[in-house]
Amino acid sequence: CAAVLEVVQLEVGLLQNFCEVIGCPRTGEAALVDPAFEVDRLLRVAELRRWRVTTILLTHSHDDHVAGLDEAVAATGALVRCHPLELEIARSLAPRVEVVRDEEDVAIGDGVVRAIYAPGHTPGCVCWFVQEPAAVCTGDVLFVGSCGSAADPRAMVDTLQRRLAALPEHTRLYPGHDYGKTPTSTLGWEFARNPALLAESVEAFCAYKKIRVPR
């Protein structure tokens, strides 16, 4: 049975970014998710809990999610994990980068975080699912009450309606930006109320986002 991990959410920078520090209290190992801005604050969270950051998990490589990656790696020596399509940008910022497979389990101490490929916002988006307690870091794929822009609407709908829908309803949502009425929610709440998830077809989703339906 995987150990219970602790997820700490921080709002950083001027773009309402959320970053997470995920730690294993039993071993002291920890991971950063999308170290964008104010890396010193993220590392301070770990330091105060006596955690060692050994891993950095990327949801995608847009500038506002990796602006602090080089600083975070320099301070910790952590291994970066990302989707294969994000590898080139990640390696331009960090010396130790490894791709993660879809549904691969990444150990954080005695706990486990699972990579879920989540294309749509970008082709190489990954949502990171903490198994215990159930939590998911979604980057720009899903926000509280909305979702990110969709470069590929068909892929986005598949990600939202199939991939994220497969997770437990009580899963705690940790989005990449503070764009909702609350910092976090649950997937059950989102599937009942979020218009991005209530739009179950590509046509309905495109109407919600006010974009053209792809041919």
PDB file of C-alpha atoms in Angstrom, residues 30-203:
ATOM      1  CA  ALA A  30       9.365  15.509  -2.243  1.00  0.00           C
ATOM      2  CA  ALA A  31       8.473  16.725  -5.735  1.00  0.00           C
ATOM      3  CA  LEU A  32       7.686  20.123  -7.211  1.00  0.00           C
ATOM      4  CA  VAL A  33       4.968  20.483  -9.835  1.00  0.00           C
ATOM      5  CA  ASP A  34       5.567  23.215 -12.460  1.00  0.00           C
ATOM      6  CA  PRO A  35       8.106  25.396 -10.620  1.00  0.00           C
ATOM      7  CA  ALA A  36       7.226  28.628 -12.389  1.00  0.00           C
ATOM      8  CA  PHE A  37       7.899  31.619 -10.163  1.00  0.00           C
ATOM      9  CA  GLU A  38       9.064  32.354  -6.616  1.00  0.00           C
ATOM     10  CA  VAL A  39      11.039  29.132  -6.466  1.00  0.00           C
ATOM     11  CA  ASP A  40      12.508  30.233  -3.140  1.00  0.00           C
ATOM     12  CA  ARG A  41       9.035  30.049  -1.584  1.00  0.00           C
ATOM     13  CA  LEU A  42       8.460  26.547  -2.962  1.00  0.00           C
ATOM     14  CA  LEU A  43      11.781  25.355  -1.580  1.00  0.00           C
ATOM     15  CA  ARG A  44      11.046  27.024   1.750  1.00  0.00           C
ATOM     16  CA  VAL A  45       7.867  24.952   2.063  1.00  0.00           C
ATOM     17  CA  ALA A  46       9.945  21.814   1.625  1.00  0.00           C
ATOM     18  CA  GLU A  47      12.659  23.045   3.965  1.00  0.00           C
ATOM     19  CA  LEU A  48      10.214  23.831   6.769  1.00  0.00           C
ATOM     20  CA  ARG A  49       8.897  20.257   6.545  1.00  0.00           C
ATOM     21  CA  ARG A  50      12.415  18.812   6.291  1.00  0.00           C
ATOM     22  CA  TRP A  51      11.669  17.440   2.841  1.00  0.00           C
ATOM     23  CA  ARG A  52      14.283  16.897   0.108  1.00  0.00           C
ATOM     24  CA  VAL A  53      13.130  17.758  -3.416  1.00  0.00           C
ATOM     25  CA  THR A  54      14.280  14.868  -5.615  1.00  0.00           C
ATOM     26  CA  THR A  55      11.806  15.112  -8.498  1.00  0.00           C
ATOM     27  CA  ILE A  56      10.203  17.843 -10.603  1.00  0.00           C
ATOM     28  CA  LEU A  57       6.976  16.999 -12.444  1.00  0.00           C
ATOM     29  CA  LEU A  58       5.937  19.087 -15.463  1.00  0.00           C
ATOM     30  CA  THR A  59       2.360  19.315 -16.695  1.00  0.00           C
ATOM     31  CA  HIS A  60       3.594  21.092 -19.853  1.00  0.00           C
ATOM     32  CA  SER A  61       6.353  23.478 -20.910  1.00  0.00           C
ATOM     33  CA  HIS A  62       4.616  26.808 -21.486  1.00  0.00           C
ATOM     34  CA  ASP A  63       6.775  29.615 -20.124  1.00  0.00           C
ATOM     35  CA  ASP A  64       4.494  30.388 -17.210  1.00  0.00           C
ATOM     36  CA  HIS A  65       4.897  26.817 -15.946  1.00  0.00           C
ATOM     37  CA  VAL A  66       8.652  26.338 -16.380  1.00  0.00           C
ATOM     38  CA  ALA A  67      10.074  29.846 -15.857  1.00  0.00           C
ATOM     39  CA  GLY A  68      11.720  28.733 -12.617  1.00  0.00           C
ATOM     40  CA  LEU A  69      12.723  25.238 -13.703  1.00  0.00           C
ATOM     41  CA  ASP A  70      16.419  26.028 -14.145  1.00  0.00           C
ATOM     42  CA  GLU A  71      16.552  27.706 -10.722  1.00  0.00           C
ATOM     43  CA  ALA A  72      14.742  24.810  -9.050  1.00  0.00           C
ATOM     44  CA  VAL A  73      17.044  22.220 -10.624  1.00  0.00           C
ATOM     45  CA  ALA A  74      20.155  24.213  -9.725  1.00  0.00           C
ATOM     46  CA  ALA A  75      19.036  24.371  -6.099  1.00  0.00           C
ATOM     47  CA  THR A  76      17.978  20.736  -5.735  1.00  0.00           C
ATOM     48  CA  GLY A  77      19.628  18.601  -8.433  1.00  0.00           C
ATOM     49  CA  ALA A  78      16.183  17.061  -8.956  1.00  0.00           C
ATOM     50  CA  LEU A  79      15.288  14.772 -11.847  1.00  0.00           C
ATOM     51  CA  VAL A  80      12.685  16.294 -14.191  1.00  0.00           C
ATOM     52  CA  ARG A  81       9.890  14.095 -15.565  1.00  0.00           C
ATOM     53  CA  CYS A  82       7.771  15.159 -18.552  1.00  0.00           C
ATOM     54  CA  HIS A  83       5.911  13.999 -21.660  1.00  0.00           C
ATOM     55  CA  PRO A  84       8.143  13.050 -24.641  1.00  0.00           C
ATOM     56  CA  LEU A  85       6.812  16.005 -26.654  1.00  0.00           C
ATOM     57  CA  GLU A  86       7.991  18.409 -23.928  1.00  0.00           C
ATOM     58  CA  LEU A  87      11.464  16.872 -23.713  1.00  0.00           C
ATOM     59  CA  GLU A  88      13.323  19.331 -25.946  1.00  0.00           C
ATOM     60  CA  ILE A  89      12.240  22.429 -24.041  1.00  0.00           C
ATOM     61  CA  ALA A  90      12.769  20.746 -20.679  1.00  0.00           C
ATOM     62  CA  ARG A  91      16.305  19.690 -21.616  1.00  0.00           C
ATOM     63  CA  SER A  92      17.135  23.254 -22.631  1.00  0.00           C
ATOM     64  CA  LEU A  93      16.448  24.234 -19.002  1.00  0.00           C
ATOM     65  CA  ALA A  94      17.597  21.196 -17.002  1.00  0.00           C
ATOM     66  CA  PRO A  95      20.433  18.674 -17.369  1.00  0.00           C
ATOM     67  CA  ARG A  96      18.558  15.628 -15.981  1.00  0.00           C
ATOM     68  CA  VAL A  97      15.261  15.046 -17.758  1.00  0.00           C
ATOM     69  CA  GLU A  98      13.485  11.748 -18.340  1.00  0.00           C
ATOM     70  CA  VAL A  99      10.264  11.130 -20.233  1.00  0.00           C
ATOM     71  CA  VAL A 100       7.333   9.587 -18.450  1.00  0.00           C
ATOM     72  CA  ARG A 101       5.031   6.992 -20.006  1.00  0.00           C
ATOM     73  CA  ASP A 102       1.270   7.234 -19.913  1.00  0.00           C
ATOM     74  CA  GLU A 103      -0.014   5.755 -16.624  1.00  0.00           C
ATOM     75  CA  GLU A 104       3.535   5.316 -15.323  1.00  0.00           C
ATOM     76  CA  ASP A 105       3.827   5.424 -11.542  1.00  0.00           C
ATOM     77  CA  VAL A 106       6.500   7.772 -10.225  1.00  0.00           C
ATOM     78  CA  ALA A 107       7.676   7.112  -6.681  1.00  0.00           C
ATOM     79  CA  ILE A 108       7.855  10.033  -4.277  1.00  0.00           C
ATOM     80  CA  GLY A 109       9.391   8.426  -1.236  1.00  0.00           C
ATOM     81  CA  ASP A 110       7.038   5.609  -0.286  1.00  0.00           C
ATOM     82  CA  GLY A 111       4.146   7.279  -2.124  1.00  0.00           C
ATOM     83  CA  VAL A 112       3.130   7.152  -5.773  1.00  0.00           C
ATOM     84  CA  VAL A 113       2.141   9.740  -8.363  1.00  0.00           C
ATOM     85  CA  ARG A 114       0.743   8.489 -11.688  1.00  0.00           C
ATOM     86  CA  ALA A 115       1.292  10.250 -15.023  1.00  0.00           C
ATOM     87  CA  ILE A 116      -1.881  10.644 -17.073  1.00  0.00           C
ATOM     88  CA  TYR A 117      -1.377  11.822 -20.642  1.00  0.00           C
ATOM     89  CA  ALA A 118      -3.837  14.662 -21.159  1.00  0.00           C
ATOM     90  CA  PRO A 119      -3.506  16.209 -24.629  1.00  0.00           C
ATOM     91  CA  GLY A 120      -5.686  19.076 -25.770  1.00  0.00           C
ATOM     92  CA  HIS A 121      -4.226  22.236 -24.254  1.00  0.00           C
ATOM     93  CA  THR A 122      -0.895  21.109 -25.729  1.00  0.00           C
ATOM     94  CA  PRO A 123      -0.099  17.731 -27.314  1.00  0.00           C
ATOM     95  CA  GLY A 124       2.245  16.922 -24.431  1.00  0.00           C
ATOM     96  CA  CYS A 125       0.181  17.759 -21.357  1.00  0.00           C
ATOM     97  CA  VAL A 126       0.391  15.456 -18.353  1.00  0.00           C
ATOM     98  CA  CYS A 127      -1.903  15.431 -15.323  1.00  0.00           C
ATOM     99  CA  TRP A 128      -0.280  14.031 -12.188  1.00  0.00           C
ATOM    100  CA  PHE A 129      -2.526  11.819 -10.049  1.00  0.00           C
ATOM    101  CA  VAL A 130      -1.600  11.338  -6.413  1.00  0.00           C
ATOM    102  CA  GLN A 131      -3.025   7.984  -5.387  1.00  0.00           C
ATOM    103  CA  GLU A 132      -3.205   8.545  -1.607  1.00  0.00           C
ATOM    104  CA  PRO A 133      -4.947  10.790  -0.804  1.00  0.00           C
ATOM    105  CA  ALA A 134      -6.613  11.046  -4.220  1.00  0.00           C
ATOM    106  CA  ALA A 135      -5.520  14.326  -5.812  1.00  0.00           C
ATOM    107  CA  VAL A 136      -4.715  15.482  -9.337  1.00  0.00           C
ATOM    108  CA  CYS A 137      -2.515  18.345 -10.537  1.00  0.00           C
ATOM    109  CA  THR A 138      -4.004  19.381 -13.872  1.00  0.00           C
ATOM    110  CA  GLY A 139      -1.889  22.324 -15.029  1.00  0.00           C
ATOM    111  CA  ASP A 140      -3.879  24.164 -17.707  1.00  0.00           C
ATOM    112  CA  VAL A 141      -6.080  21.195 -18.637  1.00  0.00           C
ATOM    113  CA  LEU A 142      -8.763  21.776 -15.991  1.00  0.00           C
ATOM    114  CA  PHE A 143      -9.436  24.726 -13.709  1.00  0.00           C
ATOM    115  CA  VAL A 144     -11.991  25.143 -10.940  1.00  0.00           C
ATOM    116  CA  GLY A 145     -15.140  26.009 -12.904  1.00  0.00           C
ATOM    117  CA  SER A 146     -13.506  26.151 -16.355  1.00  0.00           C
ATOM    118  CA  CYS A 147     -10.647  24.756 -18.426  1.00  0.00           C
ATOM    119  CA  GLY A 148      -7.622  25.950 -20.359  1.00  0.00           C
ATOM    120  CA  SER A 149      -7.489  26.885 -24.025  1.00  0.00           C
ATOM    121  CA  ALA A 150      -7.814  23.970 -26.436  1.00  0.00           C
ATOM    122  CA  ALA A 151      -5.292  23.765 -29.239  1.00  0.00           C
ATOM    123  CA  ASP A 152      -6.927  20.443 -30.163  1.00  0.00           C
ATOM    124  CA  PRO A 153     -10.610  20.407 -29.095  1.00  0.00           C
ATOM    125  CA  ARG A 154     -11.145  16.733 -29.930  1.00  0.00           C
ATOM    126  CA  ALA A 155      -8.189  15.678 -27.809  1.00  0.00           C
ATOM    127  CA  MET A 156      -9.296  18.040 -25.031  1.00  0.00           C
ATOM    128  CA  VAL A 157     -12.794  16.559 -24.900  1.00  0.00           C
ATOM    129  CA  ASP A 158     -11.341  13.038 -24.822  1.00  0.00           C
ATOM    130  CA  THR A 159      -9.020  14.034 -21.987  1.00  0.00           C
ATOM    131  CA  LEU A 160     -11.815  15.630 -19.968  1.00  0.00           C
ATOM    132  CA  GLN A 161     -14.584  13.132 -20.644  1.00  0.00           C
ATOM    133  CA  ARG A 162     -12.593   9.902 -20.636  1.00  0.00           C
ATOM    134  CA  ARG A 163      -9.234  10.263 -18.946  1.00  0.00           C
ATOM    135  CA  LEU A 164     -10.158  12.542 -16.038  1.00  0.00           C
ATOM    136  CA  ALA A 165     -13.616  11.000 -15.718  1.00  0.00           C
ATOM    137  CA  ALA A 166     -11.928   7.682 -14.909  1.00  0.00           C
ATOM    138  CA  LEU A 167     -10.517   9.077 -11.664  1.00  0.00           C
ATOM    139  CA  PRO A 168     -12.459   8.823  -8.391  1.00  0.00           C
ATOM    140  CA  GLU A 169     -15.085  11.519  -7.812  1.00  0.00           C
ATOM    141  CA  HIS A 170     -13.550  12.481  -4.487  1.00  0.00           C
ATOM    142  CA  THR A 171     -10.209  13.286  -6.159  1.00  0.00           C
ATOM    143  CA  ARG A 172      -9.023  16.719  -5.042  1.00  0.00           C
ATOM    144  CA  LEU A 173      -8.361  19.066  -7.998  1.00  0.00           C
ATOM    145  CA  TYR A 174      -5.215  21.194  -7.956  1.00  0.00           C
ATOM    146  CA  PRO A 175      -5.321  23.426 -11.070  1.00  0.00           C
ATOM    147  CA  GLY A 176      -2.442  25.364 -12.598  1.00  0.00           C
ATOM    148  CA  HIS A 177      -4.056  28.772 -12.062  1.00  0.00           C
ATOM    149  CA  ASP A 178      -6.267  30.427  -9.465  1.00  0.00           C
ATOM    150  CA  TYR A 179      -9.094  31.184 -11.899  1.00  0.00           C
ATOM    151  CA  GLY A 180     -11.992  29.724  -9.921  1.00  0.00           C
ATOM    152  CA  LYS A 181     -14.114  30.695  -6.939  1.00  0.00           C
ATOM    153  CA  THR A 182     -12.021  28.409  -4.730  1.00  0.00           C
ATOM    154  CA  PRO A 183      -8.354  27.323  -4.955  1.00  0.00           C
ATOM    155  CA  THR A 184      -9.293  23.627  -5.191  1.00  0.00           C
ATOM    156  CA  SER A 185     -12.398  21.478  -5.570  1.00  0.00           C
ATOM    157  CA  THR A 186     -13.185  17.845  -6.315  1.00  0.00           C
ATOM    158  CA  LEU A 187     -13.706  16.114  -9.631  1.00  0.00           C
ATOM    159  CA  GLY A 188     -17.210  15.201  -8.500  1.00  0.00           C
ATOM    160  CA  TRP A 189     -18.031  18.893  -8.005  1.00  0.00           C
ATOM    161  CA  GLU A 190     -16.497  19.780 -11.377  1.00  0.00           C
ATOM    162  CA  PHE A 191     -18.368  17.111 -13.345  1.00  0.00           C
ATOM    163  CA  ALA A 192     -21.622  18.335 -11.806  1.00  0.00           C
ATOM    164  CA  ARG A 193     -21.063  22.064 -12.363  1.00  0.00           C
ATOM    165  CA  ASN A 194     -18.116  22.903 -14.636  1.00  0.00           C
ATOM    166  CA  PRO A 195     -19.396  23.922 -18.108  1.00  0.00           C
ATOM    167  CA  ALA A 196     -16.235  22.543 -19.715  1.00  0.00           C
ATOM    168  CA  LEU A 197     -17.159  19.090 -18.397  1.00  0.00           C
ATOM    169  CA  LEU A 198     -20.894  19.435 -18.939  1.00  0.00           C
ATOM    170  CA  ALA A 199     -20.123  19.968 -22.655  1.00  0.00           C
ATOM    171  CA  GLU A 200     -19.845  16.273 -23.431  1.00  0.00           C
ATOM    172  CA  SER A 201     -19.464  16.474 -27.238  1.00  0.00           C
ATOM    173  CA  VAL A 202     -16.836  18.243 -29.321  1.00  0.00           C
ATOM    174  CA  GLU A 203     -19.560  20.492 -30.774  1.00  0.00           C
TER     175      GLU A 203
END
